[in-house]
PDB file of C-alpha atoms in Angstrom:
ATOM      1  CA  MET R  17      -9.742 -25.251  -1.301  1.00 66.00           C
ATOM      2  CA  THR R  18      -8.667 -25.571  -4.906  1.00 78.00           C
ATOM      3  CA  LYS R  19      -5.058 -25.017  -5.850  1.00 85.00           C
ATOM      4  CA  PRO R  20      -3.867 -22.708  -8.641  1.00 83.00           C
ATOM      5  CA  LYS R  21      -2.540 -25.733 -10.536  1.00 85.00           C
ATOM      6  CA  GLU R  22      -6.065 -27.133 -10.740  1.00 84.00           C
ATOM      7  CA  ILE R  23      -7.592 -23.841 -11.906  1.00 85.00           C
ATOM      8  CA  LEU R  24      -5.092 -22.594 -14.485  1.00 87.00           C
ATOM      9  CA  ASN R  25      -3.938 -24.246 -17.688  1.00 88.00           C
ATOM     10  CA  SER R  26      -0.315 -25.404 -17.813  1.00 89.00           C
ATOM     11  CA  SER R  27       1.023 -22.302 -19.573  1.00 89.00           C
ATOM     12  CA  ASP R  28      -0.698 -19.872 -17.215  1.00 90.00           C
ATOM     13  CA  TYR R  29       0.302 -21.909 -14.174  1.00 90.00           C
ATOM     14  CA  SER R  30       3.936 -21.928 -15.310  1.00 90.00           C
ATOM     15  CA  ASN R  31       3.862 -18.144 -15.670  1.00 89.00           C
ATOM     16  CA  TYR R  32       2.065 -17.823 -12.306  1.00 90.00           C
ATOM     17  CA  ARG R  33       4.692 -19.897 -10.544  1.00 91.00           C
ATOM     18  CA  ASN R  34       7.635 -18.182 -12.282  1.00 91.00           C
ATOM     19  CA  VAL R  35       6.448 -14.656 -11.489  1.00 90.00           C
ATOM     20  CA  ARG R  36       5.828 -15.525  -7.840  1.00 91.00           C
ATOM     21  CA  ALA R  37       9.325 -17.009  -7.529  1.00 91.00           C
ATOM     22  CA  ALA R  38      10.875 -14.047  -9.336  1.00 89.00           C
ATOM     23  CA  ALA R  39       9.056 -11.671  -6.981  1.00 90.00           C
ATOM     24  CA  VAL R  40      10.803 -13.289  -4.015  1.00 92.00           C
ATOM     25  CA  LEU R  41      14.176 -12.827  -5.705  1.00 89.00           C
ATOM     26  CA  PHE R  42      13.196  -9.263  -6.592  1.00 88.00           C
ATOM     27  CA  ILE R  43      12.552  -8.544  -2.909  1.00 92.00           C
ATOM     28  CA  PHE R  44      15.928 -10.077  -2.063  1.00 91.00           C
ATOM     29  CA  LEU R  45      17.764  -7.890  -4.611  1.00 86.00           C
ATOM     30  CA  SER R  46      15.880  -4.803  -3.453  1.00 90.00           C
ATOM     31  CA  VAL R  47      17.014  -5.393   0.115  1.00 94.00           C
ATOM     32  CA  PHE R  48      20.581  -5.206  -1.204  1.00 90.00           C
ATOM     33  CA  LEU R  49      19.786  -1.834  -2.756  1.00 89.00           C
ATOM     34  CA  VAL R  50      18.460  -0.589   0.579  1.00 94.00           C
ATOM     35  CA  ILE R  51      21.529  -1.853   2.454  1.00 95.00           C
ATOM     36  CA  GLY R  52      23.911  -0.379  -0.132  1.00 92.00           C
ATOM     37  CA  GLY R  53      22.149   2.970  -0.149  1.00 92.00           C
ATOM     38  CA  LEU R  54      22.112   3.177   3.633  1.00 94.00           C
ATOM     39  CA  ALA R  55      25.776   2.182   3.811  1.00 93.00           C
ATOM     40  CA  LEU R  56      26.680   4.961   1.384  1.00 89.00           C
ATOM     41  CA  LEU R  57      24.589   7.462   3.318  1.00 89.00           C
ATOM     42  CA  LEU R  58      25.874   6.573   6.771  1.00 89.00           C
ATOM     43  CA  ALA R  59      29.513   5.662   6.094  1.00 83.00           C
ATOM     44  CA  PRO R  60      32.107   8.359   6.748  1.00 81.00           C
ATOM     45  CA  PRO R  61      33.997   9.434   3.602  1.00 74.00           C
ATOM     46  CA  GLU R  62      37.387   7.823   3.091  1.00 76.00           C
ATOM     47  CA  PRO R  63      40.269  10.331   3.135  1.00 78.00           C
ATOM     48  CA  GLU R  64      42.005   8.850   0.061  1.00 79.00           C
ATOM     49  CA  GLN R  65      38.762   8.695  -1.938  1.00 73.00           C
ATOM     50  CA  GLN R  66      38.951  11.136  -4.847  1.00 77.00           C
ATOM     51  CA  LYS R  67      35.229  11.691  -5.371  1.00 80.00           C
ATOM     52  CA  PRO R  68      32.749  10.732  -2.661  1.00 78.00           C
ATOM     53  CA  VAL R  69      29.366   9.407  -3.699  1.00 81.00           C
ATOM     54  CA  PRO R  70      26.814  12.240  -3.678  1.00 87.00           C
ATOM     55  CA  PRO R  71      24.186  11.826  -0.945  1.00 88.00           C
ATOM     56  CA  ALA R  72      21.434  12.173  -3.557  1.00 92.00           C
ATOM     57  CA  VAL R  73      22.651   9.010  -5.310  1.00 90.00           C
ATOM     58  CA  ALA R  74      22.778   7.081  -2.038  1.00 91.00           C
ATOM     59  CA  PHE R  75      19.320   8.324  -1.097  1.00 93.00           C
ATOM     60  CA  GLY R  76      18.017   7.383  -4.565  1.00 92.00           C
ATOM     61  CA  LEU R  77      19.358   3.838  -4.195  1.00 90.00           C
ATOM     62  CA  THR R  78      17.685   3.520  -0.809  1.00 93.00           C
ATOM     63  CA  VAL R  79      14.345   4.790  -2.107  1.00 93.00           C
ATOM     64  CA  ALA R  80      14.550   2.498  -5.157  1.00 90.00           C
ATOM     65  CA  GLY R  81      15.258  -0.459  -2.879  1.00 91.00           C
ATOM     66  CA  VAL R  82      12.288   0.303  -0.642  1.00 94.00           C
ATOM     67  CA  ALA R  83      10.084   0.702  -3.725  1.00 92.00           C
ATOM     68  CA  GLY R  84      11.356  -2.673  -4.979  1.00 90.00           C
ATOM     69  CA  VAL R  85      10.499  -4.395  -1.709  1.00 93.00           C
ATOM     70  CA  VAL R  86       7.004  -2.861  -1.772  1.00 93.00           C
ATOM     71  CA  ALA R  87       6.545  -3.873  -5.408  1.00 91.00           C
ATOM     72  CA  GLY R  88       7.724  -7.429  -4.751  1.00 91.00           C
ATOM     73  CA  VAL R  89       5.309  -7.834  -1.852  1.00 93.00           C
ATOM     74  CA  ALA R  90       2.522  -6.322  -3.976  1.00 92.00           C
ATOM     75  CA  ILE R  91       3.210  -8.887  -6.684  1.00 90.00           C
ATOM     76  CA  ARG R  92       3.145 -11.752  -4.203  1.00 91.00           C
ATOM     77  CA  ARG R  93      -0.234 -10.493  -2.952  1.00 91.00           C
ATOM     78  CA  ALA R  94      -1.465  -9.740  -6.517  1.00 87.00           C
ATOM     79  CA  ASN R  95      -2.197  -6.125  -5.578  1.00 88.00           C
ATOM     80  CA  ARG R  96      -2.827  -4.322  -8.869  1.00 87.00           C
ATOM     81  CA  ARG R  97      -2.567  -0.872  -7.306  1.00 90.00           C
ATOM     82  CA  LEU R  98       1.098  -1.135  -6.274  1.00 87.00           C
ATOM     83  CA  THR R  99       2.503  -3.382  -8.998  1.00 82.00           C
ATOM     84  CA  PRO R 100       3.348  -0.498 -11.388  1.00 83.00           C
ATOM     85  CA  LEU R 101       6.324   0.163  -9.087  1.00 84.00           C
ATOM     86  CA  ILE R 102       7.882  -2.951 -10.578  1.00 84.00           C
ATOM     87  CA  TYR R 103       8.371  -1.177 -13.898  1.00 83.00           C
ATOM     88  CA  THR R 104      10.475   1.609 -12.401  1.00 82.00           C
ATOM     89  CA  VAL R 105      12.620  -0.566 -10.165  1.00 84.00           C
ATOM     90  CA  GLY R 106      12.726  -3.449 -12.638  1.00 82.00           C
ATOM     91  CA  PHE R 107      14.804  -1.420 -15.051  1.00 81.00           C
ATOM     92  CA  ILE R 108      17.352  -0.765 -12.296  1.00 80.00           C
ATOM     93  CA  HIS R 109      17.551  -4.484 -11.564  1.00 81.00           C
ATOM     94  CA  LEU R 110      18.211  -5.171 -15.237  1.00 81.00           C
ATOM     95  CA  LEU R 111      21.711  -3.830 -14.556  1.00 81.00           C
ATOM     96  CA  PHE R 112      22.407  -6.542 -11.936  1.00 77.00           C
ATOM     97  CA  PHE R 113      23.665  -9.022 -14.497  1.00 82.00           C
ATOM     98  CA  PRO R 114      22.912 -11.982 -14.635  1.00 86.00           C
ATOM     99  CA  ILE R 115      20.459 -12.613 -11.778  1.00 84.00           C
ATOM    100  CA  GLY R 116      18.769  -9.210 -11.779  1.00 81.00           C
ATOM    101  CA  THR R 117      18.443  -9.319 -15.548  1.00 86.00           C
ATOM    102  CA  ILE R 118      16.715 -12.694 -15.506  1.00 87.00           C
ATOM    103  CA  VAL R 119      14.440 -11.803 -12.583  1.00 86.00           C
ATOM    104  CA  SER R 120      13.432  -8.477 -14.116  1.00 85.00           C
ATOM    105  CA  ALA R 121      12.835 -10.001 -17.535  1.00 86.00           C
ATOM    106  CA  VAL R 122      10.551 -12.671 -16.054  1.00 87.00           C
ATOM    107  CA  LEU R 123       8.627 -10.096 -14.027  1.00 86.00           C
ATOM    108  CA  LEU R 124       8.329  -7.451 -16.716  1.00 85.00           C
ATOM    109  CA  ARG R 125       7.278  -9.979 -19.339  1.00 88.00           C
ATOM    110  CA  GLY R 126       4.829 -12.042 -17.318  1.00 88.00           C
ATOM    111  CA  LEU R 127       3.266  -9.551 -14.905  1.00 88.00           C
ATOM    112  CA  ALA R 128       0.041  -8.870 -16.823  1.00 88.00           C
ATOM    113  CA  ARG R 129      -0.662 -12.590 -17.329  1.00 89.00           C
ATOM    114  CA  TYR R 130       0.165 -13.259 -13.686  1.00 89.00           C
ATOM    115  CA  LEU R 131      -2.302 -10.657 -12.444  1.00 89.00           C
ATOM    116  CA  ASN R 132      -5.047 -12.105 -14.648  1.00 89.00           C
ATOM    117  CA  SER R 133      -4.242 -15.613 -13.391  1.00 89.00           C
ATOM    118  CA  ALA R 134      -4.240 -14.415  -9.784  1.00 89.00           C
ATOM    119  CA  ASP R 135      -7.701 -12.936 -10.342  1.00 90.00           C
ATOM    120  CA  GLU R 136      -8.911 -16.271 -11.715  1.00 88.00           C
ATOM    121  CA  VAL R 137      -7.537 -18.074  -8.670  1.00 87.00           C
ATOM    122  CA  LYS R 138      -9.177 -15.562  -6.293  1.00 87.00           C
ATOM    123  CA  ASN R 139     -12.521 -15.799  -8.105  1.00 86.00           C
ATOM    124  CA  ALA R 140     -12.434 -19.603  -8.052  1.00 83.00           C
ATOM    125  CA  ALA R 141     -11.580 -19.628  -4.343  1.00 75.00           C
ATOM    126  CA  SER R 142     -14.337 -17.206  -3.321  1.00 76.00           C
ATOM    127  CA  PRO R 143     -17.741 -18.714  -2.668  1.00 72.00           C
ATOM    128  CA  ALA R 144     -20.344 -18.078  -5.349  1.00 60.00           C
ATOM    129  CA  SER R 145     -23.036 -15.675  -4.219  1.00 53.00           C
TER     130      SER R 145
END
């Protein structure tokens, strides 16, 4: 079986590798969104807290985190149907300075090239009919 490094040129392979690594970090950051959203939803309000977090905000964070995990897995699998989720959640991760900003910038900038490279790798790996 041929490896992506043998199929792609150096620039495309670099982008391919960077986007796949950033997708793993994107999944990791999205899990934090899910945990934070669930903690805000399930935690009892503090008595000295002036303004509790609205449940809609906590629910929104949880949903955004789940969407980020799904998008990250879709990127790792090069699933074109689910990767548009990355654009919605990627802008939220831009606020997680500095790691989220770097990860989102890599993903948002290199996603189209990555998907084309992933198609090339899949086509080269499939037997010719």
